[in-house]
Amino acid sequence: MAAVMRIILAVSFAGFCLLAGGALAERQPRHMLDRPKLVHNALDAPVYPVCSVGGRQAACLRSEACTSQGGRFTGFCAGDPTLVCCVVEKTCDDETSAHSVTFRNPSFPLENLRPRLCPLMIKVGRDICSMRVDMNVFELEPATKSGCIFDMFVILGTVEGPTASLCGNMTGFATTFAVKELSDVTLSLVAQAMEG
Ligand SMILES: *[C@@H]1O[C@H](CO)[C@@H](O)[C@H](O)[C@H]1NC(C)=O
């Protein structure tokens, strides 16, 4: 049996700092929850308007900002013709400072069948103190009794330190965690081939 890795995550910055001075982020630094996905509420609101393309969230930005973030322009945002709906798609070995990013395996929507290491480095901007990862599709090999040993997803560089590794089918889950402004956070996928 080969390794299975099919994943598309929506990564966005949440607005805890601006609204709650970090207090909420301290109280609930990280929660693996939300199945099915919750919409953003007032305290967990992104710091920019959002739009949706094919069911995936993207950011409403000025077109210069979209271009400088390496984004793709998919139309105008409702209610404000100066803002475009900006889709930024990244995959393995990319780096980004975009406010809203889609991170996917290289052959998405197909599975990746070969072993590989797949990191995305995110440059956290000023005045940002939390990040949210929505697992729109998350299909990795399930855990064994010893944990996630074939495939795993880890988040490095959060305020809390190392996160638990995630694997299996976590489609529909989301996680929110505290980050430090002007730091680097790495989302990292490891997919291994299985014997058999
Ligand atoms: C993973 O879970 C989702 C949601 O429960 C389901 O729709 C999907 O078919 C599952 N994928 C696999 C490979 O089992």
mmCIF file with all atom_site columns, C-alpha atoms and ligand atoms in Angstrom:
data_model
loop_
_atom_site.group_PDB
_atom_site.id
_atom_site.type_symbol
_atom_site.label_atom_id
_atom_site.label_alt_id
_atom_site.label_comp_id
_atom_site.label_asym_id
_atom_site.label_entity_id
_atom_site.label_seq_id
_atom_site.pdbx_PDB_ins_code
_atom_site.Cartn_x
_atom_site.Cartn_y
_atom_site.Cartn_z
_atom_site.occupancy
_atom_site.B_iso_or_equiv
_atom_site.pdbx_formal_charge
_atom_site.auth_seq_id
_atom_site.auth_comp_id
_atom_site.auth_asym_id
_atom_site.auth_atom_id
_atom_site.pdbx_PDB_model_num
ATOM   1   C CA . MET A 1 1   ? 0.000   0.000  0.000  1.00 0.00 ? 1   MET A CA 1
ATOM   2   C CA . ALA A 1 2   ? 1.314   3.462  -0.852 1.00 0.00 ? 2   ALA A CA 1
ATOM   3   C CA . ALA A 1 3   ? 1.137   6.542  1.304  1.00 0.00 ? 3   ALA A CA 1
ATOM   4   C CA . VAL A 1 4   ? -1.948  8.613  0.797  1.00 0.00 ? 4   VAL A CA 1
ATOM   5   C CA . MET A 1 5   ? -1.765  12.316 1.062  1.00 0.00 ? 5   MET A CA 1
ATOM   6   C CA . ARG A 1 6   ? -4.582  14.506 -0.095 1.00 0.00 ? 6   ARG A CA 1
ATOM   7   C CA . ILE A 1 7   ? -4.872  17.790 1.666  1.00 0.00 ? 7   ILE A CA 1
ATOM   8   C CA . ILE A 1 8   ? -6.130  21.312 1.181  1.00 0.00 ? 8   ILE A CA 1
ATOM   9   C CA . LEU A 1 9   ? -6.056  23.707 4.093  1.00 0.00 ? 9   LEU A CA 1
ATOM   10  C CA . ALA A 1 10  ? -7.281  27.289 4.308  1.00 0.00 ? 10  ALA A CA 1
ATOM   11  C CA . VAL A 1 11  ? -4.919  29.297 6.487  1.00 0.00 ? 11  VAL A CA 1
ATOM   12  C CA . SER A 1 12  ? -5.998  32.704 7.718  1.00 0.00 ? 12  SER A CA 1
ATOM   13  C CA . PHE A 1 13  ? -5.080  35.164 10.418 1.00 0.00 ? 13  PHE A CA 1
ATOM   14  C CA . ALA A 1 14  ? -7.728  35.699 13.065 1.00 0.00 ? 14  ALA A CA 1
ATOM   15  C CA . GLY A 1 15  ? -8.269  39.043 14.778 1.00 0.00 ? 15  GLY A CA 1
ATOM   16  C CA . PHE A 1 16  ? -7.926  38.165 18.457 1.00 0.00 ? 16  PHE A CA 1
ATOM   17  C CA . CYS A 1 17  ? -5.290  40.808 19.254 1.00 0.00 ? 17  CYS A CA 1
ATOM   18  C CA . LEU A 1 18  ? -7.300  43.685 17.971 1.00 0.00 ? 18  LEU A CA 1
ATOM   19  C CA . LEU A 1 19  ? -10.490 42.693 19.722 1.00 0.00 ? 19  LEU A CA 1
ATOM   20  C CA . ALA A 1 20  ? -9.419  40.930 22.862 1.00 0.00 ? 20  ALA A CA 1
ATOM   21  C CA . GLY A 1 21  ? -5.857  42.020 23.529 1.00 0.00 ? 21  GLY A CA 1
ATOM   22  C CA . GLY A 1 22  ? -4.693  38.425 23.372 1.00 0.00 ? 22  GLY A CA 1
ATOM   23  C CA . ALA A 1 23  ? -6.852  37.367 26.311 1.00 0.00 ? 23  ALA A CA 1
ATOM   24  C CA . LEU A 1 24  ? -8.913  34.965 24.277 1.00 0.00 ? 24  LEU A CA 1
ATOM   25  C CA . ALA A 1 25  ? -5.811  33.517 22.686 1.00 0.00 ? 25  ALA A CA 1
ATOM   26  C CA . GLU A 1 26  ? -4.420  32.883 26.163 1.00 0.00 ? 26  GLU A CA 1
ATOM   27  C CA . ARG A 1 27  ? -7.546  31.275 27.446 1.00 0.00 ? 27  ARG A CA 1
ATOM   28  C CA . GLN A 1 28  ? -7.877  28.962 24.478 1.00 0.00 ? 28  GLN A CA 1
ATOM   29  C CA . PRO A 1 29  ? -4.498  28.805 22.841 1.00 0.00 ? 29  PRO A CA 1
ATOM   30  C CA . ARG A 1 30  ? -5.326  25.890 20.649 1.00 0.00 ? 30  ARG A CA 1
ATOM   31  C CA . HIS A 1 31  ? -8.424  23.888 20.199 1.00 0.00 ? 31  HIS A CA 1
ATOM   32  C CA . MET A 1 32  ? -8.960  20.997 17.861 1.00 0.00 ? 32  MET A CA 1
ATOM   33  C CA . LEU A 1 33  ? -12.630 21.205 17.335 1.00 0.00 ? 33  LEU A CA 1
ATOM   34  C CA . ASP A 1 34  ? -15.360 22.304 15.037 1.00 0.00 ? 34  ASP A CA 1
ATOM   35  C CA . ARG A 1 35  ? -16.733 19.476 13.058 1.00 0.00 ? 35  ARG A CA 1
ATOM   36  C CA . PRO A 1 36  ? -18.481 20.657 10.959 1.00 0.00 ? 36  PRO A CA 1
ATOM   37  C CA . LYS A 1 37  ? -16.659 23.903 10.334 1.00 0.00 ? 37  LYS A CA 1
ATOM   38  C CA . LEU A 1 38  ? -17.811 26.994 12.186 1.00 0.00 ? 38  LEU A CA 1
ATOM   39  C CA . VAL A 1 39  ? -18.097 30.338 10.484 1.00 0.00 ? 39  VAL A CA 1
ATOM   40  C CA . HIS A 1 40  ? -16.063 33.144 11.995 1.00 0.00 ? 40  HIS A CA 1
ATOM   41  C CA . ASN A 1 41  ? -17.841 34.836 14.871 1.00 0.00 ? 41  ASN A CA 1
ATOM   42  C CA . ALA A 1 42  ? -17.234 38.365 16.157 1.00 0.00 ? 42  ALA A CA 1
ATOM   43  C CA . LEU A 1 43  ? -14.254 37.407 18.312 1.00 0.00 ? 43  LEU A CA 1
ATOM   44  C CA . ASP A 1 44  ? -12.660 35.149 15.782 1.00 0.00 ? 44  ASP A CA 1
ATOM   45  C CA . ALA A 1 45  ? -13.033 37.467 12.844 1.00 0.00 ? 45  ALA A CA 1
ATOM   46  C CA . PRO A 1 46  ? -10.379 37.791 10.195 1.00 0.00 ? 46  PRO A CA 1
ATOM   47  C CA . VAL A 1 47  ? -8.845  41.256 10.111 1.00 0.00 ? 47  VAL A CA 1
ATOM   48  C CA . TYR A 1 48  ? -9.915  41.795 6.497  1.00 0.00 ? 48  TYR A CA 1
ATOM   49  C CA . PRO A 1 49  ? -13.154 41.110 4.649  1.00 0.00 ? 49  PRO A CA 1
ATOM   50  C CA . VAL A 1 50  ? -13.457 37.644 3.218  1.00 0.00 ? 50  VAL A CA 1
ATOM   51  C CA . CYS A 1 51  ? -14.988 36.227 0.071  1.00 0.00 ? 51  CYS A CA 1
ATOM   52  C CA . SER A 1 52  ? -15.568 32.692 -1.047 1.00 0.00 ? 52  SER A CA 1
ATOM   53  C CA . VAL A 1 53  ? -14.482 30.967 -4.248 1.00 0.00 ? 53  VAL A CA 1
ATOM   54  C CA . GLY A 1 54  ? -15.748 27.463 -4.942 1.00 0.00 ? 54  GLY A CA 1
ATOM   55  C CA . GLY A 1 55  ? -16.562 27.053 -1.242 1.00 0.00 ? 55  GLY A CA 1
ATOM   56  C CA . ARG A 1 56  ? -13.104 28.141 -0.113 1.00 0.00 ? 56  ARG A CA 1
ATOM   57  C CA . GLN A 1 57  ? -12.385 31.299 1.807  1.00 0.00 ? 57  GLN A CA 1
ATOM   58  C CA . ALA A 1 58  ? -10.189 34.001 0.310  1.00 0.00 ? 58  ALA A CA 1
ATOM   59  C CA . ALA A 1 59  ? -9.320  37.578 1.259  1.00 0.00 ? 59  ALA A CA 1
ATOM   60  C CA . CYS A 1 60  ? -10.788 40.791 -0.161 1.00 0.00 ? 60  CYS A CA 1
ATOM   61  C CA . LEU A 1 61  ? -7.794  42.976 -0.948 1.00 0.00 ? 61  LEU A CA 1
ATOM   62  C CA . ARG A 1 62  ? -6.801  45.856 -3.179 1.00 0.00 ? 62  ARG A CA 1
ATOM   63  C CA . SER A 1 63  ? -5.509  44.479 -6.455 1.00 0.00 ? 63  SER A CA 1
ATOM   64  C CA . GLU A 1 64  ? -1.912  45.702 -5.791 1.00 0.00 ? 64  GLU A CA 1
ATOM   65  C CA . ALA A 1 65  ? -1.897  43.838 -2.486 1.00 0.00 ? 65  ALA A CA 1
ATOM   66  C CA . CYS A 1 66  ? -3.238  40.717 -4.186 1.00 0.00 ? 66  CYS A CA 1
ATOM   67  C CA . THR A 1 67  ? -0.511  40.873 -6.825 1.00 0.00 ? 67  THR A CA 1
ATOM   68  C CA . SER A 1 68  ? 2.232   41.440 -4.271 1.00 0.00 ? 68  SER A CA 1
ATOM   69  C CA . GLN A 1 69  ? 1.041   38.409 -2.276 1.00 0.00 ? 69  GLN A CA 1
ATOM   70  C CA . GLY A 1 70  ? 1.254   36.248 -5.401 1.00 0.00 ? 70  GLY A CA 1
ATOM   71  C CA . GLY A 1 71  ? -2.510  35.914 -5.491 1.00 0.00 ? 71  GLY A CA 1
ATOM   72  C CA . ARG A 1 72  ? -4.969  35.196 -8.252 1.00 0.00 ? 72  ARG A CA 1
ATOM   73  C CA . PHE A 1 73  ? -7.806  37.636 -8.817 1.00 0.00 ? 73  PHE A CA 1
ATOM   74  C CA . THR A 1 74  ? -11.127 35.852 -9.069 1.00 0.00 ? 74  THR A CA 1
ATOM   75  C CA . GLY A 1 75  ? -13.585 38.750 -9.214 1.00 0.00 ? 75  GLY A CA 1
ATOM   76  C CA . PHE A 1 76  ? -14.643 41.766 -7.204 1.00 0.00 ? 76  PHE A CA 1
ATOM   77  C CA . CYS A 1 77  ? -15.835 41.667 -3.622 1.00 0.00 ? 77  CYS A CA 1
ATOM   78  C CA . ALA A 1 78  ? -19.479 42.374 -2.979 1.00 0.00 ? 78  ALA A CA 1
ATOM   79  C CA . GLY A 1 79  ? -20.144 45.853 -1.719 1.00 0.00 ? 79  GLY A CA 1
ATOM   80  C CA . ASP A 1 80  ? -16.706 47.304 -2.506 1.00 0.00 ? 80  ASP A CA 1
ATOM   81  C CA . PRO A 1 81  ? -15.509 47.598 -6.097 1.00 0.00 ? 81  PRO A CA 1
ATOM   82  C CA . THR A 1 82  ? -12.012 48.632 -4.950 1.00 0.00 ? 82  THR A CA 1
ATOM   83  C CA . LEU A 1 83  ? -11.444 45.165 -3.468 1.00 0.00 ? 83  LEU A CA 1
ATOM   84  C CA . VAL A 1 84  ? -10.779 41.961 -5.378 1.00 0.00 ? 84  VAL A CA 1
ATOM   85  C CA . CYS A 1 85  ? -11.345 38.432 -4.171 1.00 0.00 ? 85  CYS A CA 1
ATOM   86  C CA . CYS A 1 86  ? -7.757  37.213 -3.947 1.00 0.00 ? 86  CYS A CA 1
ATOM   87  C CA . VAL A 1 87  ? -6.927  33.532 -3.954 1.00 0.00 ? 87  VAL A CA 1
ATOM   88  C CA . VAL A 1 88  ? -3.398  32.661 -2.925 1.00 0.00 ? 88  VAL A CA 1
ATOM   89  C CA . GLU A 1 89  ? -2.503  29.015 -3.523 1.00 0.00 ? 89  GLU A CA 1
ATOM   90  C CA . LYS A 1 90  ? 0.660   27.495 -2.152 1.00 0.00 ? 90  LYS A CA 1
ATOM   91  C CA . THR A 1 91  ? 2.129   24.037 -2.015 1.00 0.00 ? 91  THR A CA 1
ATOM   92  C CA . CYS A 1 92  ? 5.281   22.289 -0.768 1.00 0.00 ? 92  CYS A CA 1
ATOM   93  C CA . ASP A 1 93  ? 8.424   24.388 -0.223 1.00 0.00 ? 93  ASP A CA 1
ATOM   94  C CA . ASP A 1 94  ? 6.609   27.685 -0.663 1.00 0.00 ? 94  ASP A CA 1
ATOM   95  C CA . GLU A 1 95  ? 6.768   30.745 1.505  1.00 0.00 ? 95  GLU A CA 1
ATOM   96  C CA . THR A 1 96  ? 4.052   33.355 1.989  1.00 0.00 ? 96  THR A CA 1
ATOM   97  C CA . SER A 1 97  ? 3.030   36.415 3.928  1.00 0.00 ? 97  SER A CA 1
ATOM   98  C CA . ALA A 1 98  ? -0.498  36.493 2.509  1.00 0.00 ? 98  ALA A CA 1
ATOM   99  C CA . HIS A 1 99  ? -3.418  36.964 4.898  1.00 0.00 ? 99  HIS A CA 1
ATOM   100 C CA . SER A 1 100 ? -5.390  34.062 3.555  1.00 0.00 ? 100 SER A CA 1
ATOM   101 C CA . VAL A 1 101 ? -3.728  31.130 1.843  1.00 0.00 ? 101 VAL A CA 1
ATOM   102 C CA . THR A 1 102 ? -4.756  27.783 0.494  1.00 0.00 ? 102 THR A CA 1
ATOM   103 C CA . PHE A 1 103 ? -2.126  25.103 1.103  1.00 0.00 ? 103 PHE A CA 1
ATOM   104 C CA . ARG A 1 104 ? -2.474  21.884 -0.859 1.00 0.00 ? 104 ARG A CA 1
ATOM   105 C CA . ASN A 1 105 ? -0.539  18.797 -1.824 1.00 0.00 ? 105 ASN A CA 1
ATOM   106 C CA . PRO A 1 106 ? 1.106   19.125 -5.248 1.00 0.00 ? 106 PRO A CA 1
ATOM   107 C CA . SER A 1 107 ? -1.293  16.836 -7.122 1.00 0.00 ? 107 SER A CA 1
ATOM   108 C CA . PHE A 1 108 ? -4.488  17.988 -5.376 1.00 0.00 ? 108 PHE A CA 1
ATOM   109 C CA . PRO A 1 109 ? -7.306  17.014 -5.922 1.00 0.00 ? 109 PRO A CA 1
ATOM   110 C CA . LEU A 1 110 ? -5.439  13.775 -6.623 1.00 0.00 ? 110 LEU A CA 1
ATOM   111 C CA . GLU A 1 111 ? -3.451  11.998 -3.947 1.00 0.00 ? 111 GLU A CA 1
ATOM   112 C CA . ASN A 1 112 ? 0.291   12.185 -3.694 1.00 0.00 ? 112 ASN A CA 1
ATOM   113 C CA . LEU A 1 113 ? 1.581   8.637  -3.740 1.00 0.00 ? 113 LEU A CA 1
ATOM   114 C CA . ARG A 1 114 ? 5.316   9.141  -3.331 1.00 0.00 ? 114 ARG A CA 1
ATOM   115 C CA . PRO A 1 115 ? 7.050   9.843  -0.024 1.00 0.00 ? 115 PRO A CA 1
ATOM   116 C CA . ARG A 1 116 ? 7.695   13.488 0.522  1.00 0.00 ? 116 ARG A CA 1
ATOM   117 C CA . LEU A 1 117 ? 8.309   16.287 2.933  1.00 0.00 ? 117 LEU A CA 1
ATOM   118 C CA . CYS A 1 118 ? 6.065   19.260 2.273  1.00 0.00 ? 118 CYS A CA 1
ATOM   119 C CA . PRO A 1 119 ? 6.575   22.447 4.294  1.00 0.00 ? 119 PRO A CA 1
ATOM   120 C CA . LEU A 1 120 ? 4.938   25.868 3.871  1.00 0.00 ? 120 LEU A CA 1
ATOM   121 C CA . MET A 1 121 ? 6.580   28.776 5.637  1.00 0.00 ? 121 MET A CA 1
ATOM   122 C CA . ILE A 1 122 ? 4.294   31.589 6.732  1.00 0.00 ? 122 ILE A CA 1
ATOM   123 C CA . LYS A 1 123 ? 5.706   34.993 7.601  1.00 0.00 ? 123 LYS A CA 1
ATOM   124 C CA . VAL A 1 124 ? 3.482   36.426 10.317 1.00 0.00 ? 124 VAL A CA 1
ATOM   125 C CA . GLY A 1 125 ? 2.893   40.154 9.916  1.00 0.00 ? 125 GLY A CA 1
ATOM   126 C CA . ARG A 1 126 ? 2.742   42.972 12.440 1.00 0.00 ? 126 ARG A CA 1
ATOM   127 C CA . ASP A 1 127 ? -0.253  43.057 14.824 1.00 0.00 ? 127 ASP A CA 1
ATOM   128 C CA . ILE A 1 128 ? -1.157  39.449 14.119 1.00 0.00 ? 128 ILE A CA 1
ATOM   129 C CA . CYS A 1 129 ? -1.451  37.141 17.097 1.00 0.00 ? 129 CYS A CA 1
ATOM   130 C CA . SER A 1 130 ? -3.467  34.194 16.013 1.00 0.00 ? 130 SER A CA 1
ATOM   131 C CA . MET A 1 131 ? -3.847  31.937 13.058 1.00 0.00 ? 131 MET A CA 1
ATOM   132 C CA . ARG A 1 132 ? -6.587  29.626 11.992 1.00 0.00 ? 132 ARG A CA 1
ATOM   133 C CA . VAL A 1 133 ? -6.251  26.503 9.868  1.00 0.00 ? 133 VAL A CA 1
ATOM   134 C CA . ASP A 1 134 ? -9.398  25.071 8.310  1.00 0.00 ? 134 ASP A CA 1
ATOM   135 C CA . MET A 1 135 ? -8.935  21.529 7.078  1.00 0.00 ? 135 MET A CA 1
ATOM   136 C CA . ASN A 1 136 ? -11.139 21.555 4.006  1.00 0.00 ? 136 ASN A CA 1
ATOM   137 C CA . VAL A 1 137 ? -9.764  18.186 2.933  1.00 0.00 ? 137 VAL A CA 1
ATOM   138 C CA . PHE A 1 138 ? -7.343  16.351 5.198  1.00 0.00 ? 138 PHE A CA 1
ATOM   139 C CA . GLU A 1 139 ? -6.739  12.720 4.305  1.00 0.00 ? 139 GLU A CA 1
ATOM   140 C CA . LEU A 1 140 ? -3.556  11.160 5.611  1.00 0.00 ? 140 LEU A CA 1
ATOM   141 C CA . GLU A 1 141 ? -2.771  7.612  6.716  1.00 0.00 ? 141 GLU A CA 1
ATOM   142 C CA . PRO A 1 142 ? -4.449  6.950  10.065 1.00 0.00 ? 142 PRO A CA 1
ATOM   143 C CA . ALA A 1 143 ? -2.546  6.701  13.333 1.00 0.00 ? 143 ALA A CA 1
ATOM   144 C CA . THR A 1 144 ? -1.346  3.356  14.617 1.00 0.00 ? 144 THR A CA 1
ATOM   145 C CA . LYS A 1 145 ? -1.114  2.460  18.307 1.00 0.00 ? 145 LYS A CA 1
ATOM   146 C CA . SER A 1 146 ? 2.172   4.356  18.372 1.00 0.00 ? 146 SER A CA 1
ATOM   147 C CA . GLY A 1 147 ? 0.666   7.515  16.899 1.00 0.00 ? 147 GLY A CA 1
ATOM   148 C CA . CYS A 1 148 ? 1.063   9.148  13.498 1.00 0.00 ? 148 CYS A CA 1
ATOM   149 C CA . ILE A 1 149 ? 4.011   7.182  12.145 1.00 0.00 ? 149 ILE A CA 1
ATOM   150 C CA . PHE A 1 150 ? 3.368   7.059  8.397  1.00 0.00 ? 150 PHE A CA 1
ATOM   151 C CA . ASP A 1 151 ? 1.993   10.466 7.528  1.00 0.00 ? 151 ASP A CA 1
ATOM   152 C CA . MET A 1 152 ? 1.806   13.499 9.744  1.00 0.00 ? 152 MET A CA 1
ATOM   153 C CA . PHE A 1 153 ? 1.011   17.171 9.817  1.00 0.00 ? 153 PHE A CA 1
ATOM   154 C CA . VAL A 1 154 ? 2.667   19.453 12.362 1.00 0.00 ? 154 VAL A CA 1
ATOM   155 C CA . ILE A 1 155 ? 2.650   23.184 12.981 1.00 0.00 ? 155 ILE A CA 1
ATOM   156 C CA . LEU A 1 156 ? 5.993   24.641 14.053 1.00 0.00 ? 156 LEU A CA 1
ATOM   157 C CA . GLY A 1 157 ? 6.638   28.043 15.576 1.00 0.00 ? 157 GLY A CA 1
ATOM   158 C CA . THR A 1 158 ? 3.432   28.670 17.538 1.00 0.00 ? 158 THR A CA 1
ATOM   159 C CA . VAL A 1 159 ? 3.506   30.482 20.884 1.00 0.00 ? 159 VAL A CA 1
ATOM   160 C CA . GLU A 1 160 ? 2.705   27.231 22.683 1.00 0.00 ? 160 GLU A CA 1
ATOM   161 C CA . GLY A 1 161 ? 5.652   25.391 21.170 1.00 0.00 ? 161 GLY A CA 1
ATOM   162 C CA . PRO A 1 162 ? 5.485   22.076 19.336 1.00 0.00 ? 162 PRO A CA 1
ATOM   163 C CA . THR A 1 163 ? 2.018   20.854 18.423 1.00 0.00 ? 163 THR A CA 1
ATOM   164 C CA . ALA A 1 164 ? 0.836   17.266 18.448 1.00 0.00 ? 164 ALA A CA 1
ATOM   165 C CA . SER A 1 165 ? 1.134   15.572 15.069 1.00 0.00 ? 165 SER A CA 1
ATOM   166 C CA . LEU A 1 166 ? -2.100  15.068 13.226 1.00 0.00 ? 166 LEU A CA 1
ATOM   167 C CA . CYS A 1 167 ? -2.963  12.300 10.782 1.00 0.00 ? 167 CYS A CA 1
ATOM   168 C CA . GLY A 1 168 ? -5.900  10.248 9.562  1.00 0.00 ? 168 GLY A CA 1
ATOM   169 C CA . ASN A 1 169 ? -9.006  11.854 8.157  1.00 0.00 ? 169 ASN A CA 1
ATOM   170 C CA . MET A 1 170 ? -9.549  15.247 9.756  1.00 0.00 ? 170 MET A CA 1
ATOM   171 C CA . THR A 1 171 ? -11.582 16.763 6.963  1.00 0.00 ? 171 THR A CA 1
ATOM   172 C CA . GLY A 1 172 ? -13.862 19.454 8.399  1.00 0.00 ? 172 GLY A CA 1
ATOM   173 C CA . PHE A 1 173 ? -11.796 20.176 11.507 1.00 0.00 ? 173 PHE A CA 1
ATOM   174 C CA . ALA A 1 174 ? -10.263 23.555 12.264 1.00 0.00 ? 174 ALA A CA 1
ATOM   175 C CA . THR A 1 175 ? -7.648  24.744 14.697 1.00 0.00 ? 175 THR A CA 1
ATOM   176 C CA . THR A 1 176 ? -6.857  28.216 16.002 1.00 0.00 ? 176 THR A CA 1
ATOM   177 C CA . PHE A 1 177 ? -3.605  28.948 17.789 1.00 0.00 ? 177 PHE A CA 1
ATOM   178 C CA . ALA A 1 178 ? -1.602  31.893 19.049 1.00 0.00 ? 178 ALA A CA 1
ATOM   179 C CA . VAL A 1 179 ? 1.387   33.159 17.057 1.00 0.00 ? 179 VAL A CA 1
ATOM   180 C CA . LYS A 1 180 ? 3.920   35.925 17.658 1.00 0.00 ? 180 LYS A CA 1
ATOM   181 C CA . GLU A 1 181 ? 3.869   38.931 15.368 1.00 0.00 ? 181 GLU A CA 1
ATOM   182 C CA . LEU A 1 182 ? 6.760   39.082 12.891 1.00 0.00 ? 182 LEU A CA 1
ATOM   183 C CA . SER A 1 183 ? 7.655   35.428 13.448 1.00 0.00 ? 183 SER A CA 1
ATOM   184 C CA . ASP A 1 184 ? 7.778   32.420 11.121 1.00 0.00 ? 184 ASP A CA 1
ATOM   185 C CA . VAL A 1 185 ? 5.281   29.594 11.379 1.00 0.00 ? 185 VAL A CA 1
ATOM   186 C CA . THR A 1 186 ? 5.799   26.435 9.344  1.00 0.00 ? 186 THR A CA 1
ATOM   187 C CA . LEU A 1 187 ? 3.042   24.051 8.392  1.00 0.00 ? 187 LEU A CA 1
ATOM   188 C CA . SER A 1 188 ? 4.701   20.781 7.628  1.00 0.00 ? 188 SER A CA 1
ATOM   189 C CA . LEU A 1 189 ? 3.422   17.629 6.038  1.00 0.00 ? 189 LEU A CA 1
ATOM   190 C CA . VAL A 1 190 ? 5.330   14.378 5.984  1.00 0.00 ? 190 VAL A CA 1
ATOM   191 C CA . ALA A 1 191 ? 4.078   11.543 3.803  1.00 0.00 ? 191 ALA A CA 1
ATOM   192 C CA . GLN A 1 192 ? 5.922   8.234  3.785  1.00 0.00 ? 192 GLN A CA 1
ATOM   193 C CA . ALA A 1 193 ? 5.574   5.177  1.654  1.00 0.00 ? 193 ALA A CA 1
ATOM   194 C CA . MET A 1 194 ? 4.181   2.151  3.458  1.00 0.00 ? 194 MET A CA 1
ATOM   195 C CA . GLU A 1 195 ? 5.469   -1.371 3.094  1.00 0.00 ? 195 GLU A CA 1
ATOM   196 C CA . GLY A 1 196 ? 2.982   -3.920 2.000  1.00 0.00 ? 196 GLY A CA 1
HETATM 197 C C1 . LIG B 2 .   ? -12.943 11.821 5.237  1.00 0.00 ? 1   LIG B C1 1
HETATM 198 O O1 . LIG B 2 .   ? -14.017 12.386 5.975  1.00 0.00 ? 1   LIG B O1 1
HETATM 199 C C2 . LIG B 2 .   ? -14.938 13.115 5.186  1.00 0.00 ? 1   LIG B C2 1
HETATM 200 C C3 . LIG B 2 .   ? -15.910 13.810 6.126  1.00 0.00 ? 1   LIG B C3 1
HETATM 201 O O2 . LIG B 2 .   ? -16.377 12.957 7.124  1.00 0.00 ? 1   LIG B O2 1
HETATM 202 C C4 . LIG B 2 .   ? -15.614 12.178 4.185  1.00 0.00 ? 1   LIG B C4 1
HETATM 203 O O3 . LIG B 2 .   ? -16.511 12.904 3.382  1.00 0.00 ? 1   LIG B O3 1
HETATM 204 C C5 . LIG B 2 .   ? -14.519 11.570 3.306  1.00 0.00 ? 1   LIG B C5 1
HETATM 205 O O4 . LIG B 2 .   ? -15.093 10.641 2.411  1.00 0.00 ? 1   LIG B O4 1
HETATM 206 C C6 . LIG B 2 .   ? -13.479 10.881 4.170  1.00 0.00 ? 1   LIG B C6 1
HETATM 207 N N1 . LIG B 2 .   ? -12.368 10.442 3.285  1.00 0.00 ? 1   LIG B N1 1
HETATM 208 C C7 . LIG B 2 .   ? -11.863 9.218  3.310  1.00 0.00 ? 1   LIG B C7 1
HETATM 209 C C8 . LIG B 2 .   ? -10.736 8.929  2.366  1.00 0.00 ? 1   LIG B C8 1
HETATM 210 O O5 . LIG B 2 .   ? -12.274 8.353  4.066  1.00 0.00 ? 1   LIG B O5 1
#
